[in-house]
């Protein structure tokens, strides 16, 4: 690929003055338009050291309204970042609707360095797969994704290193490491070529920028950004087919019976049994938690279930003996405005635990395919797509060493009614029950339909669902505790 | 102080069963009430190592709704934290309206460790002062602040260390460092006593908890929290006098003339002069920025000024030659819902640069005493208080080594009118001018009045204002560049 690139491209001052001011004006106006339409954009700058990333990013941002973008410099991950799944640090930086995030280096950087390293042994499992998950998902959500690779030749790099090194204000930029990578220029070149080939898609294209001539490079970066913005703005103005189809019932071919119907809801423990088991389990979870903390294994436990299925009580019994400095309960309700302005997975990525910590989600990302689906809060295309997206996120979690446990707390319709009535009658618990709970209850069948599909599509080998028989609270609480302890112990062995 | 504490206090099971379940119920209901009233709370747990912070925090949170609080474990600062002013990490964790933040260790920890160290030389300048700034400001903003110190004797600590050490799941908790601090128990005790005395206020009281008996300690923590919540809820229901007085004009005793009237707005540069100076300045700022980056000196530049005074253009000229990976422009508009739910300084603390970086605020925290005052967006008591709060924040910034430059871009009323009209007439610039700009213009005198008071009350020795004569854009841009370069150079010497 690189051999086809003509690095001798130059732009003289006259041509530059004719083209560039006009591009800047266009860019400024397109940015405002994209912002008004709520289109989020991601622009990536990768390139050789000293290829001029800093200058070109400045060229790109100066015409734009500074209220509309953020620039992120990606260097080696800090401890907050290194102790979470690889894409955590990028997910938390994804722009909200209408904003642009500009990355100087990106998720490609580490993969490149690893690829160029002598041995391939150090290469993480599936980095290219994870990159594709990330970009495809954001593109499907309406993001503009544009990736520049700034290309200069080996000779030019040497010249630039020498210049930077001889200027006292920039000499610190050129280190031994710079010269070492310079020596490996050809090795890097082939790693870059192969990575670019594997990650060049129409929804997230690479643009190689001939960057030896700064005027030419600026004009190309501006022109390609303008072109991409024009394209994505045009696309945003066509209503999506899915918006029209939204809210229809979704038949699952081949699933005629629900696995929920087979759940034995008569399982129960006597009070005495329960108390004995509870004490044992709580002692065990406390010890296991400290072990996980010591060994830096993170844990995510998520609870879904019918209203009044006893999620709160189960969470309380799970955490009662745990060290509150090592666990967090994240209650998930309707997203606030700030969260709504991001991709729906963004708020979950933000809350992923660092290594050694324990995060409990009280409801979770599955809201997308349950309440959001049933209540038509999102377009059909969006929730249909999200089964895959959820599986991909969970896969990354598990691959990065997280223990992941997913609970569905199951009760039947009669039991729910009994509990609703008990809550209404008890003044200390009346706040727990709202009009919405009664409305949801009326949609029991629609929820069950969504639920069957969720269990079917998101029960994976790496992240299976645990269905908890919850008509008896005692039984449910012990099952939750035992399942979590077992999952953690397995991964700690 | 400690010698008066009776560590032999015990609570038997019977008394515990009588008192504690009732306290838990009360706590749960008060938390919901405080949340409904939008009262934010901060509960701090400090105490001897092995005094049971983890258990007591769990005792406190288990009765509460997990949607209402966050637990923060404060250990040694990470690199993200260490490279910003000391209180940055705590400001970003202040709860939003209606939420509770529970700190296991806190801003007291480092000060304690330093105080107990052999030499007092290591003690930072004014840690107690900064603590008092922080707590007083939040309390004035309606926060509940409650601080527990969990107290156990030296013998009891030894016993607990031995127990933890002999249990395989907790043995890692007890390190050499633990035993070293144990040996210095008495030295720490006197440091703690003196720190508690200096920071015990009615709006942020300390409660010493006799923590040798776990039942007694739990009951005391719950009872004191219940009591504090009851007090703050009662107070929140009385309308504040200030809410009634809001919006009145505020006379400043002794200021009869405005320093703005003395500004020489005829200052100007010819185009040629300007271009020459601009080139020189931009080269200089680029070098200075790299030097600051290399030496890890952070810079904050804030721009305030009349509408159309040329803030955007000045910022563009300032940043044009800078490395975009080292600077950020933070445009400050009306706070969004998420920001509104926090103390007004919270969003500015969040954006403070790490060491070596450069943050430009396009408008700033001074909005509080300008637009929010003039438009009655906040109560009179709130903006009156904020002059001090702003000075205190800036003092902390400067004390932590940040270069701070504050610009007021000054034009006269005629020049503003000319610029508004030019914008209206130019289709490329028409978006820059809104109805609101015209409305603000009508309130010129009210703004000038607020401005005079702002300049008077927030021109401090450590953070002086620079008034920029901005009728001539060329002159203004060069003055901005020169002032920033000079301020940075002074601190880099």
PDB file of N, CA and C in Angstrom, chain A residues 63-99:
ATOM      1  N   UNK A  63     -10.588  26.649  12.557  1.00  0.00           N
ATOM      2  CA  UNK A  63     -11.784  27.256  11.953  1.00  0.00           C
ATOM      3  C   UNK A  63     -13.072  26.915  12.707  1.00  0.00           C
ATOM      4  N   UNK A  64     -13.040  25.936  13.582  1.00  0.00           N
ATOM      5  CA  UNK A  64     -14.287  25.447  14.175  1.00  0.00           C
ATOM      6  C   UNK A  64     -14.616  26.178  15.477  1.00  0.00           C
ATOM      7  N   UNK A  65     -15.881  26.043  15.871  1.00  0.00           N
ATOM      8  CA  UNK A  65     -16.338  26.645  17.117  1.00  0.00           C
ATOM      9  C   UNK A  65     -15.845  25.792  18.288  1.00  0.00           C
ATOM     10  N   UNK A  66     -15.046  26.381  19.190  1.00  0.00           N
ATOM     11  CA  UNK A  66     -14.457  25.556  20.250  1.00  0.00           C
ATOM     12  C   UNK A  66     -15.499  24.955  21.193  1.00  0.00           C
ATOM     13  N   UNK A  67     -16.734  25.429  21.101  1.00  0.00           N
ATOM     14  CA  UNK A  67     -17.761  24.820  21.942  1.00  0.00           C
ATOM     15  C   UNK A  67     -18.163  23.448  21.436  1.00  0.00           C
ATOM     16  N   UNK A  68     -17.641  23.081  20.225  1.00  0.00           N
ATOM     17  CA  UNK A  68     -18.160  21.869  19.615  1.00  0.00           C
ATOM     18  C   UNK A  68     -17.255  20.659  19.615  1.00  0.00           C
ATOM     19  N   UNK A  69     -16.021  20.777  20.126  1.00  0.00           N
ATOM     20  CA  UNK A  69     -15.136  19.605  20.019  1.00  0.00           C
ATOM     21  C   UNK A  69     -14.231  19.465  21.240  1.00  0.00           C
ATOM     22  N   UNK A  70     -13.655  18.282  21.371  1.00  0.00           N
ATOM     23  CA  UNK A  70     -12.612  18.018  22.359  1.00  0.00           C
ATOM     24  C   UNK A  70     -11.448  17.334  21.670  1.00  0.00           C
ATOM     25  N   UNK A  71     -10.240  17.658  22.115  1.00  0.00           N
ATOM     26  CA  UNK A  71      -9.051  16.998  21.585  1.00  0.00           C
ATOM     27  C   UNK A  71      -8.495  16.077  22.665  1.00  0.00           C
ATOM     28  N   UNK A  72      -8.251  14.830  22.315  1.00  0.00           N
ATOM     29  CA  UNK A  72      -7.681  13.894  23.279  1.00  0.00           C
ATOM     30  C   UNK A  72      -6.332  13.410  22.800  1.00  0.00           C
ATOM     31  N   UNK A  73      -5.348  13.526  23.668  1.00  0.00           N
ATOM     32  CA  UNK A  73      -4.030  12.981  23.369  1.00  0.00           C
ATOM     33  C   UNK A  73      -3.952  11.630  24.049  1.00  0.00           C
ATOM     34  N   UNK A  74      -3.743  10.583  23.272  1.00  0.00           N
ATOM     35  CA  UNK A  74      -3.704   9.248  23.860  1.00  0.00           C
ATOM     36  C   UNK A  74      -2.254   8.800  24.014  1.00  0.00           C
ATOM     37  N   UNK A  75      -1.833   8.638  25.253  1.00  0.00           N
ATOM     38  CA  UNK A  75      -0.498   8.065  25.439  1.00  0.00           C
ATOM     39  C   UNK A  75      -0.669   6.749  26.184  1.00  0.00           C
ATOM     40  N   UNK A  76       0.380   6.292  26.840  1.00  0.00           N
ATOM     41  CA  UNK A  76       0.236   5.020  27.542  1.00  0.00           C
ATOM     42  C   UNK A  76      -0.861   5.143  28.593  1.00  0.00           C
ATOM     43  N   UNK A  77      -1.623   4.065  28.811  1.00  0.00           N
ATOM     44  CA  UNK A  77      -2.726   4.147  29.772  1.00  0.00           C
ATOM     45  C   UNK A  77      -2.236   4.384  31.192  1.00  0.00           C
ATOM     46  N   UNK A  78      -2.967   5.215  31.934  1.00  0.00           N
ATOM     47  CA  UNK A  78      -2.676   5.393  33.358  1.00  0.00           C
ATOM     48  C   UNK A  78      -3.268   4.238  34.151  1.00  0.00           C
ATOM     49  N   UNK A  79      -3.049   4.219  35.471  1.00  0.00           N
ATOM     50  CA  UNK A  79      -3.531   3.083  36.274  1.00  0.00           C
ATOM     51  C   UNK A  79      -5.057   2.956  36.261  1.00  0.00           C
ATOM     52  N   UNK A  80      -5.765   4.083  36.184  1.00  0.00           N
ATOM     53  CA  UNK A  80      -7.218   4.053  36.102  1.00  0.00           C
ATOM     54  C   UNK A  80      -7.677   3.336  34.837  1.00  0.00           C
ATOM     55  N   UNK A  81      -6.851   3.440  33.800  1.00  0.00           N
ATOM     56  CA  UNK A  81      -7.219   2.916  32.491  1.00  0.00           C
ATOM     57  C   UNK A  81      -6.752   1.482  32.321  1.00  0.00           C
ATOM     58  N   UNK A  82      -5.551   1.226  32.844  1.00  0.00           N
ATOM     59  CA  UNK A  82      -4.945  -0.070  32.626  1.00  0.00           C
ATOM     60  C   UNK A  82      -5.676  -1.161  33.389  1.00  0.00           C
ATOM     61  N   UNK A  83      -6.448  -0.772  34.389  1.00  0.00           N
ATOM     62  CA  UNK A  83      -7.116  -1.770  35.223  1.00  0.00           C
ATOM     63  C   UNK A  83      -8.555  -2.001  34.790  1.00  0.00           C
ATOM     64  N   UNK A  84      -8.877  -1.571  33.575  1.00  0.00           N
ATOM     65  CA  UNK A  84     -10.222  -1.806  33.035  1.00  0.00           C
ATOM     66  C   UNK A  84     -10.096  -2.393  31.627  1.00  0.00           C
ATOM     67  N   UNK A  85     -11.200  -2.853  31.021  1.00  0.00           N
ATOM     68  CA  UNK A  85     -11.086  -3.371  29.650  1.00  0.00           C
ATOM     69  C   UNK A  85     -10.486  -2.300  28.727  1.00  0.00           C
ATOM     70  N   UNK A  86      -9.744  -2.754  27.724  1.00  0.00           N
ATOM     71  CA  UNK A  86      -8.985  -1.859  26.862  1.00  0.00           C
ATOM     72  C   UNK A  86      -9.810  -0.696  26.336  1.00  0.00           C
ATOM     73  N   UNK A  87     -11.021  -0.961  25.890  1.00  0.00           N
ATOM     74  CA  UNK A  87     -11.788   0.121  25.254  1.00  0.00           C
ATOM     75  C   UNK A  87     -12.458   1.071  26.244  1.00  0.00           C
ATOM     76  N   UNK A  88     -12.342   0.817  27.524  1.00  0.00           N
ATOM     77  CA  UNK A  88     -12.967   1.704  28.516  1.00  0.00           C
ATOM     78  C   UNK A  88     -12.556   3.160  28.299  1.00  0.00           C
ATOM     79  N   UNK A  89     -11.253   3.373  28.166  1.00  0.00           N
ATOM     80  CA  UNK A  89     -10.765   4.760  28.056  1.00  0.00           C
ATOM     81  C   UNK A  89     -11.262   5.455  26.793  1.00  0.00           C
ATOM     82  N   UNK A  90     -11.629   4.672  25.778  1.00  0.00           N
ATOM     83  CA  UNK A  90     -12.148   5.305  24.558  1.00  0.00           C
ATOM     84  C   UNK A  90     -13.656   5.489  24.646  1.00  0.00           C
ATOM     85  N   UNK A  91     -14.328   4.521  25.220  1.00  0.00           N
ATOM     86  CA  UNK A  91     -15.777   4.659  25.388  1.00  0.00           C
ATOM     87  C   UNK A  91     -16.124   5.898  26.193  1.00  0.00           C
ATOM     88  N   UNK A  92     -15.401   6.114  27.288  1.00  0.00           N
ATOM     89  CA  UNK A  92     -15.756   7.262  28.126  1.00  0.00           C
ATOM     90  C   UNK A  92     -15.483   8.579  27.398  1.00  0.00           C
ATOM     91  N   UNK A  93     -14.720   8.528  26.334  1.00  0.00           N
ATOM     92  CA  UNK A  93     -14.426   9.755  25.580  1.00  0.00           C
ATOM     93  C   UNK A  93     -15.295   9.906  24.327  1.00  0.00           C
ATOM     94  N   UNK A  94     -16.204   8.995  24.076  1.00  0.00           N
ATOM     95  CA  UNK A  94     -17.034   9.147  22.883  1.00  0.00           C
ATOM     96  C   UNK A  94     -17.873  10.419  23.024  1.00  0.00           C
ATOM     97  N   UNK A  95     -17.989  11.186  21.947  1.00  0.00           N
ATOM     98  CA  UNK A  95     -18.666  12.479  22.040  1.00  0.00           C
ATOM     99  C   UNK A  95     -20.171  12.326  22.176  1.00  0.00           C
ATOM    100  N   UNK A  96     -20.805  13.320  22.774  1.00  0.00           N
ATOM    101  CA  UNK A  96     -22.265  13.329  22.825  1.00  0.00           C
ATOM    102  C   UNK A  96     -22.797  13.888  21.508  1.00  0.00           C
ATOM    103  N   UNK A  97     -24.101  13.770  21.307  1.00  0.00           N
ATOM    104  CA  UNK A  97     -24.750  14.222  20.063  1.00  0.00           C
ATOM    105  C   UNK A  97     -24.320  15.645  19.695  1.00  0.00           C
ATOM    106  N   UNK A  98     -23.887  15.799  18.468  1.00  0.00           N
ATOM    107  CA  UNK A  98     -23.544  17.134  17.992  1.00  0.00           C
ATOM    108  C   UNK A  98     -22.114  17.549  18.256  1.00  0.00           C
ATOM    109  N   UNK A  99     -21.359  16.757  18.999  1.00  0.00           N
ATOM    110  CA  UNK A  99     -19.982  17.127  19.311  1.00  0.00           C
ATOM    111  C   UNK A  99     -18.984  16.320  18.482  1.00  0.00           C
TER     112      UNK A  99
END
